[in-house]
Short mmCIF file of C-alpha atoms and ligand atoms in Angstrom, two decimals:
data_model
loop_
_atom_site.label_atom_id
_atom_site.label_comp_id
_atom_site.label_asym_id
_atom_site.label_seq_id
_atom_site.Cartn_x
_atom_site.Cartn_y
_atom_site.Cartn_z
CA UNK A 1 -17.39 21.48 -24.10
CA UNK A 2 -17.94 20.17 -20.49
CA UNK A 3 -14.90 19.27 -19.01
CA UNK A 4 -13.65 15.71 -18.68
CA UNK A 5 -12.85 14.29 -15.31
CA UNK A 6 -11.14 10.77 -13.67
CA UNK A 7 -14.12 8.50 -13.10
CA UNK A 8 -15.62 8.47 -9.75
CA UNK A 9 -13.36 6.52 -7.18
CA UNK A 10 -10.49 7.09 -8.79
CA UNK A 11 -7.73 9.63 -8.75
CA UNK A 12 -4.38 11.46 -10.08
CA UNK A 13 -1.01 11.59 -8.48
CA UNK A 14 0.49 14.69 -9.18
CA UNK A 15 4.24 14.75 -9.15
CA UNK A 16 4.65 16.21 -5.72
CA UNK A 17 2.42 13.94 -4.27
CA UNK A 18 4.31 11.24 -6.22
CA UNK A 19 7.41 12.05 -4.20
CA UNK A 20 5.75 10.57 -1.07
CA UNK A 21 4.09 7.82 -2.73
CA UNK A 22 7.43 6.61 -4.22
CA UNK A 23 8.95 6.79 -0.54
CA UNK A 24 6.53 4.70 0.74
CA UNK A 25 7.22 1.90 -2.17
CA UNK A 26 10.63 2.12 -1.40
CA UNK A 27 10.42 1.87 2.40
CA UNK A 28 7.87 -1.47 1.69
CA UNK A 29 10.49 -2.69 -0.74
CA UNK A 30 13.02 -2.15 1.45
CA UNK A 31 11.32 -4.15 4.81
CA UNK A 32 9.81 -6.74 2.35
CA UNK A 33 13.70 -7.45 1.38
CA UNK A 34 14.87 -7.44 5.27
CA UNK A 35 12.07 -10.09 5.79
CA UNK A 36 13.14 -12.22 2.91
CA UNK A 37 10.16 -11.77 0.35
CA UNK A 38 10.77 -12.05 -2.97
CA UNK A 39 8.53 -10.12 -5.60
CA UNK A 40 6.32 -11.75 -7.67
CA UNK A 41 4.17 -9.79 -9.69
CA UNK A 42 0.87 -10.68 -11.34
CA UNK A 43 -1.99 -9.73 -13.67
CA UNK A 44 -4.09 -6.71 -13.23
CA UNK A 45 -6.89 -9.02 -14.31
CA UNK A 46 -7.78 -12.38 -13.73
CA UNK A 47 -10.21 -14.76 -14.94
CA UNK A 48 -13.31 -14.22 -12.60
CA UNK A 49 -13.64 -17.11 -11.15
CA UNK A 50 -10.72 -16.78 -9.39
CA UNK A 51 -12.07 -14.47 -7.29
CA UNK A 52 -15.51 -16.07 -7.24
CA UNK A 53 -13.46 -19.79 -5.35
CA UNK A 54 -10.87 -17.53 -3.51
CA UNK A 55 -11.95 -15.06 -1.63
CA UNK A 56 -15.82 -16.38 -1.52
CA UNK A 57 -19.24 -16.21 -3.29
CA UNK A 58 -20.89 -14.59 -0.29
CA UNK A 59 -17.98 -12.23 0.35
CA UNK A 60 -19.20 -8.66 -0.16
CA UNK A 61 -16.18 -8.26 -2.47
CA UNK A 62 -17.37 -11.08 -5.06
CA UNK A 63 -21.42 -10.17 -4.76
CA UNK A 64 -20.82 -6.37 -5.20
CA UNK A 65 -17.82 -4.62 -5.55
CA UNK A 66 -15.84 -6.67 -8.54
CA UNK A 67 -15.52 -5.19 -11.72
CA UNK A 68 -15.80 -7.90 -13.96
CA UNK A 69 -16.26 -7.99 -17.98
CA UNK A 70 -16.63 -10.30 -20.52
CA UNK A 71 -13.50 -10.70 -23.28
CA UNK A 72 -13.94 -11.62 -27.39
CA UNK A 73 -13.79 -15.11 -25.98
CA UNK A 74 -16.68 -15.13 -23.74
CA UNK A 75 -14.52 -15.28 -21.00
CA UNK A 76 -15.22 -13.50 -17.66
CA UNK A 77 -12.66 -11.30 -16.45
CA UNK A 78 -12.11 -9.65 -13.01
CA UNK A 79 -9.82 -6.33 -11.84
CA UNK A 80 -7.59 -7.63 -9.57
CA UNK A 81 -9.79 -6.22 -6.12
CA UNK A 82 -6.77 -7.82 -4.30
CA UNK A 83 -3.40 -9.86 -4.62
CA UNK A 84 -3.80 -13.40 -2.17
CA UNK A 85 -6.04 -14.95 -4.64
CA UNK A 86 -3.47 -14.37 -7.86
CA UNK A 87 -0.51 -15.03 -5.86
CA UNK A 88 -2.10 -18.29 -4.88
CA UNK A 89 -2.94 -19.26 -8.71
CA UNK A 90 0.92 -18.42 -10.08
CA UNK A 91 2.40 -20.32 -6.74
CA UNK A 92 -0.07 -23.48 -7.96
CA UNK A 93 0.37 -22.20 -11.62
CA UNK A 94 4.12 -22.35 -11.41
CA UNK A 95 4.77 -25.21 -9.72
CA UNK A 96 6.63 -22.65 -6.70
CA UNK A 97 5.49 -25.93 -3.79
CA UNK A 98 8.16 -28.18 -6.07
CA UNK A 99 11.04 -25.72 -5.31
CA UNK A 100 10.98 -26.77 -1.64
CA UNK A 101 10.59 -24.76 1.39
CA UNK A 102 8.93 -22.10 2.46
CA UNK A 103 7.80 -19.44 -0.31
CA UNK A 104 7.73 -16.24 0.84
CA UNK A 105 6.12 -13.14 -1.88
CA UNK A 106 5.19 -9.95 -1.88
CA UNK A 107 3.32 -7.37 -4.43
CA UNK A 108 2.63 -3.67 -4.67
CA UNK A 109 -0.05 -2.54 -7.03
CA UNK A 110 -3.36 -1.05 -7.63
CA UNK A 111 -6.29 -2.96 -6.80
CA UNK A 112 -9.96 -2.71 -7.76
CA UNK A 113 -12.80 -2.79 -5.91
CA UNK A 114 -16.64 -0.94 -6.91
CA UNK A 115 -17.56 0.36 -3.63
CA UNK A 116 -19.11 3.56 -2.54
CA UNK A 117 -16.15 6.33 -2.84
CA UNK A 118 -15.37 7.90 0.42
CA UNK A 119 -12.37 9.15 1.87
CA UNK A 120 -9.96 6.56 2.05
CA UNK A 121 -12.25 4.21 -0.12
CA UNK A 122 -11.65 4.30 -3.63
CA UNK A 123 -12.59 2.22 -6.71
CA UNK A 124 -8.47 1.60 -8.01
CA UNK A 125 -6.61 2.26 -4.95
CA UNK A 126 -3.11 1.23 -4.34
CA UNK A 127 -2.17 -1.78 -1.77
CA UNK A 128 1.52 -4.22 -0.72
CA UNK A 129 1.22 -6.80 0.83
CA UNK A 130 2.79 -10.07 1.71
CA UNK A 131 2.22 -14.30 1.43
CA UNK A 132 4.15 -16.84 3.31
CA UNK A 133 3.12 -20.03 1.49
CA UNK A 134 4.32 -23.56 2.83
CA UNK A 135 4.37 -23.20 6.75
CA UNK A 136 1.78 -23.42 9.65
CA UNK A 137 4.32 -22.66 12.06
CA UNK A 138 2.60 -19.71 14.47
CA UNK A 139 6.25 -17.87 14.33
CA UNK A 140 5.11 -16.81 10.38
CA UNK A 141 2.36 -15.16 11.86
CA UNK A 142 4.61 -13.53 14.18
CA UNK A 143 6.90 -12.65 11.65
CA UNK A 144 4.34 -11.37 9.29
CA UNK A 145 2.69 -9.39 12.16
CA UNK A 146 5.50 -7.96 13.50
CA UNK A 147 6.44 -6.82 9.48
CA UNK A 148 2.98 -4.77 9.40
CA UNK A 149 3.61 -2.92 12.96
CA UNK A 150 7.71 -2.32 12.27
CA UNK A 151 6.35 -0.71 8.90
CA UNK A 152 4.12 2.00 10.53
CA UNK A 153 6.40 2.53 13.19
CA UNK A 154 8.99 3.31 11.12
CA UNK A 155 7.03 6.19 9.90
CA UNK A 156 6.49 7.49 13.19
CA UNK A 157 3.50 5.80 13.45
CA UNK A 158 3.74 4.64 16.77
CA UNK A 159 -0.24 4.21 18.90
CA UNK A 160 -1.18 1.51 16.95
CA UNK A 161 -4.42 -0.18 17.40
CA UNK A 162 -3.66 -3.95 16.87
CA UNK A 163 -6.96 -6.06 16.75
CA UNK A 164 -6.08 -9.40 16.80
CA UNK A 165 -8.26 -12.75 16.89
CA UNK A 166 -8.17 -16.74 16.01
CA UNK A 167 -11.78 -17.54 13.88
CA UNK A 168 -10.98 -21.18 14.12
CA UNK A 169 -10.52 -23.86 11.26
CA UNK A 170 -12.98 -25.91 9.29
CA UNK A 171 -13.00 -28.24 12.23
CA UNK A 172 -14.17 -25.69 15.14
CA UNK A 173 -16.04 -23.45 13.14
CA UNK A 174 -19.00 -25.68 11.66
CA UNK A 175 -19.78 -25.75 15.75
CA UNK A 176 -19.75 -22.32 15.72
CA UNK A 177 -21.74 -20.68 13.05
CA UNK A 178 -24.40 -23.22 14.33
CA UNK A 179 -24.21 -21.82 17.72
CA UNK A 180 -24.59 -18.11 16.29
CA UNK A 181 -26.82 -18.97 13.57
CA UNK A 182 -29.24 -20.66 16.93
CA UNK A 183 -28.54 -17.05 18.77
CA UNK A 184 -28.67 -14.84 16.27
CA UNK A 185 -32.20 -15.87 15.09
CA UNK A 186 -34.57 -15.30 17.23
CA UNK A 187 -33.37 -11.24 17.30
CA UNK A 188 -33.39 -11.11 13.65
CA UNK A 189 -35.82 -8.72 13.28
CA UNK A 190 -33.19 -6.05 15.42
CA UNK A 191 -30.49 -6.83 12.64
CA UNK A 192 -29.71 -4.64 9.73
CA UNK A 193 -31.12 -5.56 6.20
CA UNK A 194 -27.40 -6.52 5.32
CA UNK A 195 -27.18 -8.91 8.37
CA UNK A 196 -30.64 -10.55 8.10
CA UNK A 197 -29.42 -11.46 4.39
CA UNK A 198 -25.88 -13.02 5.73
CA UNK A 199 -27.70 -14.53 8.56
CA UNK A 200 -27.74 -18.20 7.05
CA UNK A 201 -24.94 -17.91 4.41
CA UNK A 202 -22.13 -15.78 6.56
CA UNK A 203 -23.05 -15.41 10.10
CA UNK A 204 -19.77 -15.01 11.02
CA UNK A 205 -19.84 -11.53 9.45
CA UNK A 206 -22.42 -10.18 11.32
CA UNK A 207 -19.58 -9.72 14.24
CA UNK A 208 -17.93 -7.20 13.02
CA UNK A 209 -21.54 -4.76 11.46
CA UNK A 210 -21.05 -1.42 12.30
CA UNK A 211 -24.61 -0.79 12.54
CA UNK A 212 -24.99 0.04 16.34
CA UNK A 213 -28.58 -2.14 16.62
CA UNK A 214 -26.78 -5.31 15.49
CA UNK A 215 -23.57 -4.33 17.56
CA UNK A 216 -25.68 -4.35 20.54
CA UNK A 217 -27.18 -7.74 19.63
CA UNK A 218 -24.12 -9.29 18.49
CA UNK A 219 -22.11 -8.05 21.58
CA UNK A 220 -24.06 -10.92 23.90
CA UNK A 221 -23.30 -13.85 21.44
CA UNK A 222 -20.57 -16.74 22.62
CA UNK A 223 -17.42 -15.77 21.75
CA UNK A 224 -15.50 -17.71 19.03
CA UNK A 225 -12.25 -17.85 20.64
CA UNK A 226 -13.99 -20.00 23.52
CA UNK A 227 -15.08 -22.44 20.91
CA UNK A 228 -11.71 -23.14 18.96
CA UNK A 229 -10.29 -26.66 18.26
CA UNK A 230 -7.26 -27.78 20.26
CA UNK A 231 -4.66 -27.50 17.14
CA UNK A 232 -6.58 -23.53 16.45
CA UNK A 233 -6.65 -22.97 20.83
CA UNK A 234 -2.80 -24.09 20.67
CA UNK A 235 -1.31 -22.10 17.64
CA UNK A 236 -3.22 -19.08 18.83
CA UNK A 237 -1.98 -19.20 22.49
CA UNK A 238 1.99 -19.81 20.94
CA UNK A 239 0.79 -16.96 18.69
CA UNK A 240 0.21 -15.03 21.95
CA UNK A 241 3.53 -15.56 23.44
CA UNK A 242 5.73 -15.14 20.76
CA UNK A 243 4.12 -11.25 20.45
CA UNK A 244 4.87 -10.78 24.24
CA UNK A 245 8.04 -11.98 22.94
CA UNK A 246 8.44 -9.07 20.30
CA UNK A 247 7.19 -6.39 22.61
CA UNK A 248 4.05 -6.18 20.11
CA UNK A 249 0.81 -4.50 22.18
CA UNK A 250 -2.26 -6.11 20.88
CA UNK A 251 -6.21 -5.89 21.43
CA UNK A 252 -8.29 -9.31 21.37
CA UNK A 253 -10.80 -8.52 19.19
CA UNK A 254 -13.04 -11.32 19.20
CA UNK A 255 -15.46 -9.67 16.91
CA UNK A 256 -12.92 -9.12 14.10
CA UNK A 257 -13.72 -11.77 11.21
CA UNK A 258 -12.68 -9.88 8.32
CA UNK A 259 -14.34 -9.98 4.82
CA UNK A 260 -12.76 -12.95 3.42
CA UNK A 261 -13.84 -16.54 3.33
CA UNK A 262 -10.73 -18.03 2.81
CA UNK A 263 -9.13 -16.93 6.66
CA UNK A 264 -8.76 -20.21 9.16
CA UNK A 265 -7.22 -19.62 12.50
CA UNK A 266 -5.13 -16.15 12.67
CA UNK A 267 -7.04 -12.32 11.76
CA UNK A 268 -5.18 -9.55 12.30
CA UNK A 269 -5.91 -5.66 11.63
CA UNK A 270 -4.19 -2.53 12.10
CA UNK A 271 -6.66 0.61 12.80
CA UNK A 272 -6.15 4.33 13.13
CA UNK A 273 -8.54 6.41 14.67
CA UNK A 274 -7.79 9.48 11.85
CA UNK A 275 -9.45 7.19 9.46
CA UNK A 276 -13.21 7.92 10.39
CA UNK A 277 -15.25 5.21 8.86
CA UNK A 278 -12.46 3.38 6.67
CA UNK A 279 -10.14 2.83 9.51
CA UNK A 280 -8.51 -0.29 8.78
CA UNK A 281 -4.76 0.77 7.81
CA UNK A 282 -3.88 -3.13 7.07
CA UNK A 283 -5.52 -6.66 6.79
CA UNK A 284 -3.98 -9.83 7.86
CA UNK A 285 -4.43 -13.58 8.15
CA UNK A 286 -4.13 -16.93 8.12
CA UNK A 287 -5.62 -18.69 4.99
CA UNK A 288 -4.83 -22.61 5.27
CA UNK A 289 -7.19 -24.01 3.12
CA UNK A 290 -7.03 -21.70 -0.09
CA UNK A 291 -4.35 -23.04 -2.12
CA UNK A 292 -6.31 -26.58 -1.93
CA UNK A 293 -9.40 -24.08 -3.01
CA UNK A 294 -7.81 -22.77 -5.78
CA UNK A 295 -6.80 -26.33 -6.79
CA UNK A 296 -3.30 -26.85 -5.38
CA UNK A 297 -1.85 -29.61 -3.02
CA UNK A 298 -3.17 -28.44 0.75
CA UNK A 299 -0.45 -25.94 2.12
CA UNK A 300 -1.11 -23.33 4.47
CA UNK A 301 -0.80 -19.78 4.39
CA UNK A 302 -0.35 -16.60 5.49
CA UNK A 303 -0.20 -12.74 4.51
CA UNK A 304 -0.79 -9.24 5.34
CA UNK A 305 -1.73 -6.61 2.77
CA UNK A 306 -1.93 -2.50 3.22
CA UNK A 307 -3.37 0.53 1.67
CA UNK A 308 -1.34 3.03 0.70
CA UNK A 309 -4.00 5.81 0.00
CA UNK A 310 -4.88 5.62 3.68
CA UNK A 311 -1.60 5.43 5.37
CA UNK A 312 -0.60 9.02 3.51
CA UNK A 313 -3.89 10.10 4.99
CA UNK A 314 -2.93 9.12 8.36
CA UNK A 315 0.91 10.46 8.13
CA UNK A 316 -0.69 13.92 6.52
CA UNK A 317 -3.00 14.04 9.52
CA UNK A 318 -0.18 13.76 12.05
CA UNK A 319 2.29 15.59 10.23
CA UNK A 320 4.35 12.47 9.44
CA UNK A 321 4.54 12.83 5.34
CA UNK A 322 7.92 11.88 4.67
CA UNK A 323 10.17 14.63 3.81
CA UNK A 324 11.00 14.64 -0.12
CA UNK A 325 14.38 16.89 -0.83
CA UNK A 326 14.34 16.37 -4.80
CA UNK A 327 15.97 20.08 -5.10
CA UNK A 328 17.28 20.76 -8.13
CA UNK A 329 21.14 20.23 -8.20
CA UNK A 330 21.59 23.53 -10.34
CA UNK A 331 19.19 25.99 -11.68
CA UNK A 332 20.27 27.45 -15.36
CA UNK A 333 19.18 31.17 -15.63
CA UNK A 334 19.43 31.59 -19.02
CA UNK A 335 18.87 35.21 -20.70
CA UNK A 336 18.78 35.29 -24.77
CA UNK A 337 18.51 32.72 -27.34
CA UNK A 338 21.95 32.51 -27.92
CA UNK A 339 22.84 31.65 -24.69
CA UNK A 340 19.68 29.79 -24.54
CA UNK A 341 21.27 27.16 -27.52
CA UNK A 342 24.31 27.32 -26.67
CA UNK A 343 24.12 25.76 -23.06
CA UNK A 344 20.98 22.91 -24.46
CA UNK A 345 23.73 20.91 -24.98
CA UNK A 346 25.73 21.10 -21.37
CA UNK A 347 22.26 21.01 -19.44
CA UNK A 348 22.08 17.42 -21.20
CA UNK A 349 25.21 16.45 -20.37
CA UNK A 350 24.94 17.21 -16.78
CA UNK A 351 21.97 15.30 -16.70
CA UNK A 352 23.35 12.75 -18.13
CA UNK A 353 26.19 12.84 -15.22
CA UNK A 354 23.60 12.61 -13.20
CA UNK A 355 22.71 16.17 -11.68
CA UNK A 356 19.06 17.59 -11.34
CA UNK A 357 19.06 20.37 -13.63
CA UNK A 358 16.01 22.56 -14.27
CA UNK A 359 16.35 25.56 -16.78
CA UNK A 360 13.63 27.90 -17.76
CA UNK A 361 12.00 27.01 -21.37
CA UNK A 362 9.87 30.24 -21.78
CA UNK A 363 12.65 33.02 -22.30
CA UNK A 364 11.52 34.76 -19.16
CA UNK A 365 13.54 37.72 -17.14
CA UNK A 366 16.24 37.52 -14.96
CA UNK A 367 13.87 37.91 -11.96
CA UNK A 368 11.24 35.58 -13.00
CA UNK A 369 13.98 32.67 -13.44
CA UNK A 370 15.37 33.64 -10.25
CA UNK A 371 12.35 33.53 -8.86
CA UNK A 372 11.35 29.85 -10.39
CA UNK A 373 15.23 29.04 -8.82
CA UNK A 374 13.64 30.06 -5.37
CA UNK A 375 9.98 28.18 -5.79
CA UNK A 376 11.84 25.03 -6.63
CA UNK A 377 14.51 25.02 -4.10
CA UNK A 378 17.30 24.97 -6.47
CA UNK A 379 20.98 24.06 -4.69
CA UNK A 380 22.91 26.30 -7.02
CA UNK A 381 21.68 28.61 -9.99
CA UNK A 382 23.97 29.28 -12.62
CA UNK A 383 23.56 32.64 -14.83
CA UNK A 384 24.54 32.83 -18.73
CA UNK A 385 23.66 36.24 -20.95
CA UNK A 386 25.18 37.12 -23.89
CA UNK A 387 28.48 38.74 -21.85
CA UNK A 388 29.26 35.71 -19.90
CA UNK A 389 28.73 33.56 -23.39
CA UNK A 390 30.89 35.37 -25.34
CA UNK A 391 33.39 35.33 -22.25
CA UNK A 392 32.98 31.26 -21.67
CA UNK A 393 31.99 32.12 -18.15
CA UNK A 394 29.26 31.22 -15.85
CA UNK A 395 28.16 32.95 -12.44
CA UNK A 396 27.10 30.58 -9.88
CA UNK A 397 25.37 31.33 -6.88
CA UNK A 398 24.89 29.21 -3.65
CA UNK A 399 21.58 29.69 -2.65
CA UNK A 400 21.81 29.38 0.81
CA UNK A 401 24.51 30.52 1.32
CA UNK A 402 24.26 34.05 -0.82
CA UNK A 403 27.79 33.09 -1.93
CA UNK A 404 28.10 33.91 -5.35
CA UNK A 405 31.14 33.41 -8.45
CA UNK A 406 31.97 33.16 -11.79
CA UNK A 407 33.68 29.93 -13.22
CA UNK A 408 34.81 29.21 -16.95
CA UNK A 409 31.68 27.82 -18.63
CA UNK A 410 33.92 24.51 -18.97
CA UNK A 411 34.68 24.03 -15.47
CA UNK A 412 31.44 23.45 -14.58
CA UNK A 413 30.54 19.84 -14.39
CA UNK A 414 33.64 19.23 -12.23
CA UNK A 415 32.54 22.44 -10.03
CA UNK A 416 29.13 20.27 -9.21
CA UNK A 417 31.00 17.08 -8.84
CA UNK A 418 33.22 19.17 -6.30
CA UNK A 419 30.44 20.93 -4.84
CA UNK A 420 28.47 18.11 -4.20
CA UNK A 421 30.98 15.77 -2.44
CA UNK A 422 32.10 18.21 -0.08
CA UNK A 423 28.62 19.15 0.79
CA UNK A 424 27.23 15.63 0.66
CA UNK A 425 24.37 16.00 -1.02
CA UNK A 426 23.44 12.57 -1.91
CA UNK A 427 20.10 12.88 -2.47
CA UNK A 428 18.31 14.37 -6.01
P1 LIG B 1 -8.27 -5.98 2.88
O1 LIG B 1 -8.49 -5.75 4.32
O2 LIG B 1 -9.45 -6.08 2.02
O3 LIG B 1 -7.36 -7.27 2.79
O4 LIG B 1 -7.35 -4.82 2.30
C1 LIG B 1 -6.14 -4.49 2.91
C2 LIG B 1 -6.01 -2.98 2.98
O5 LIG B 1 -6.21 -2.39 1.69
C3 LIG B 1 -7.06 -2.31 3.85
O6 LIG B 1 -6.71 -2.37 5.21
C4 LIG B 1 -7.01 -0.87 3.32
O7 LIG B 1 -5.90 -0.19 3.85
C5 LIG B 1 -6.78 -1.10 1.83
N1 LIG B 1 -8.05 -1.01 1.08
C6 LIG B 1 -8.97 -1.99 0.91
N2 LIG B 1 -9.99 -1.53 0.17
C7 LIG B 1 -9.71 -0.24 -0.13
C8 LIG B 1 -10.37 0.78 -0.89
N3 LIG B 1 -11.53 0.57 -1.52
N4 LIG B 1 -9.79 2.00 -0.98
C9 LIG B 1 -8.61 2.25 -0.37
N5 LIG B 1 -7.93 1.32 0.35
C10 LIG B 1 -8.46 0.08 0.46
C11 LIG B 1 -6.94 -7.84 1.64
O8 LIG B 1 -6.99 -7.32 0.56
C12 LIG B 1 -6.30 -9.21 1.86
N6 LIG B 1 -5.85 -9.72 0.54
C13 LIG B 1 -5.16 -9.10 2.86
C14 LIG B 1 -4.42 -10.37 3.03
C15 LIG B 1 -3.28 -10.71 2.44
N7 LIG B 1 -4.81 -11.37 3.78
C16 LIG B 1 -3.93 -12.36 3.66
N8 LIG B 1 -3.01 -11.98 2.83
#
């Protein structure tokens, strides 16, 4: 029988690895919290056309990479291949504008997306993020900035490359793509197949083609930054300040546009050079006109989401992962069946006390239990044979220590409790 594998793109956490991706939730949970973002958690799926008015019908992501299906109901549905557009629909959907304010969300969760596999590209791959719904004000994109660069440094993270550029509003732009559309043309025939096809539809994307023959024609063009509006000139320049202000170190990248139709004004990205081709840690921006899009009263927005796939990439490259202890408490080296039975009971209990107990379940030796004790960094290991049963007594050894005793069999939740105060061991 051939053997039956994950499909292609997609991939398995096995429980150590696990370890590190839980830390990373629980560092973005804990930063989304000291910012003030509440979670709010949507669909997996969504119906397609979502997607299709949100993030844009010449987006790469919506022509290529969705994958969509059709229900019992003739309905097209979409895997989620990212959170802005759903958080938009449940803030219109749930009336979140009529609670006053500003709303500020955030999501972790896997995402879809059909592209080519490659390392740090997959096809479900698992992404946070954040959306500050409600406010123009250029101090949200501060904030929200600020929130992506604070997160990698506290990782250890610390040479970041910050791209950072304004692509204008609705009003500037027009003026623009015109302009680039005009330039752009008569070298057409130097462009890539991809960029000769965006050429008319999404010229703006042709800025940021990494083929190097459209990178050299693109790298002459006006920039767009010199072309902005006075409200998109203004709120980018108070941008500006306010990350001097932080002590943020930036790049302007005028030819970052990012794959999204719905940005106005602020693009942000985060890249690491460990990458290779997929280098983009994080995505940010500024998306004022998308909640009108999706059918809502006009209100600005803004939001920053991240992979989590390639950040562990990046840490494991650089020796950053974070260190998981997850030790056993106590390691129960039981020898015979009676002694076996007999302590199934206590090793539930002390789990149920809340210690990390592991005990052997395949009636090996002494040594090989010991030596299982060893492989999984057990604290303490605690021996029962037949004489110590029939005696009530335990012998408990202190790993690191070498430091070994015997204790009645009945003393021994209090000896962890005891043990593990004075020690301060918090962690399990
Ligand atoms: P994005 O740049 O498409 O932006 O994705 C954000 C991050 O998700 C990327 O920087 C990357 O780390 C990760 N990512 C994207 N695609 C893949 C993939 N195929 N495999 C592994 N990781 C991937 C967004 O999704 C926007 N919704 C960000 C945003 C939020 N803008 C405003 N609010």
């Amino acid at each position: 029988m051939p053997k039956l594998l994950a499909p292609k793109g997609t991939y398995d956490i096995l429980p150590e690895r696990a370890k590190c991706f839980r830390k990373i939730e629980a560092l973005a949970r804990q930063i989304f919290a000291e910012y003030g973002y509440g979670e709010l958690s949507t669909p997996i799926f969504e119906y397609t056309e979502l997607f299709q008015r949100g993030i844009g019908e010449t987006t790469d992501i919506v022509e290529k990479e969705m994958f969509s299906f059709t229900d019992r109901g003739e309905r097209s549905l979409t895997l989620r291949p990212e959170g802005t557009a759903s958080i938009v629909r449940a803030y219109i959907e749930h009336n979140l504008a009529g609670s006053g304010g500003v709303g500020k969300y955030y999501y972790y969760g896997p995402m879809f997306r059909c592209e080519a596999p490659q390392a740090g590209r997959y096809r479900q791959f698992l992404q946070f993020g954040v959306e500050t719904l409600g406010s123009s004000d250029p101090r949200v994109d501060a904030e929200i900035i600020s929130l992506a660069v604070n997160f990698y440094r506290r990782l250890g993270i610390a040479d970041l490359d910050v791209n950072l550029n304004s692509i204008g509003c609705p009003e500037c732009r027009p003026a623009y793509r015109a302009k680039l559309i005009a330039t752009l043309q008569p070298a057409s025939e130097k462009l890539c197949r991809n960029c000769n096809s965006r050429l008319e539809r999404n010229p703006l994307r042709l800025l940021d083609c990494k083929n190097p023959h459209c990178q050299e024609v693109t790298k002459k063009i006006p920039l767009i930054t010199e072309t902005l509006c006075p409200d998109c000139r203004d709120h980018f320049e108070v941008l500006l300040t306010l990350l001097d202000g932080i002590g943020i170190t930036y790049r302007l990248n005028p030819h970052l546009v990012r794959g999204f139709d719905y940005y106005t004004k602020t693009v942000f990205e985060i890249l690491a050079g460990d990458l290779g081709a997929q280098n983009a840690l994080c995505g940010v921006g500024r998306y004022d006109g998308l909640v009108a899009e999706c059918g809502g009263k006009p209100t600005p927005g803004m939001g920053f989401a991240a992979g989590v796939e390639r950040l562990l990439m990046v840490l494991e490259a650089r020796n950053l992962l974070p260190q998981v202890k997850g030790s056993p408490h106590l390691y129960l080296a039981l020898l015979g069946e009676k002694a076996q039975q007999a302590i199934c009971p206590q090793v539930i209990r002390l789990r149920e006390a809340g210690f990390l107990v592991e005990t052997d379940l395949l009636g090996r030796s002494l040594k090989a239990q010991m030596k299982a004790a060893n492989k999984a960094n057990a604290i303490l290991t605690g021996v029962v044979g037949e004489d110590e049963l029939t005696a009530g007594k335990i012998i408990i050894r202190q790993m690191e220590a070498g430091q070994q005793e015997s204790i009645p069999l009945t003393d021994l939740e209090q000896y962890l409790k005891d043990f593990f105060r004075t020690t301060n061991i918090s962690e399990k």
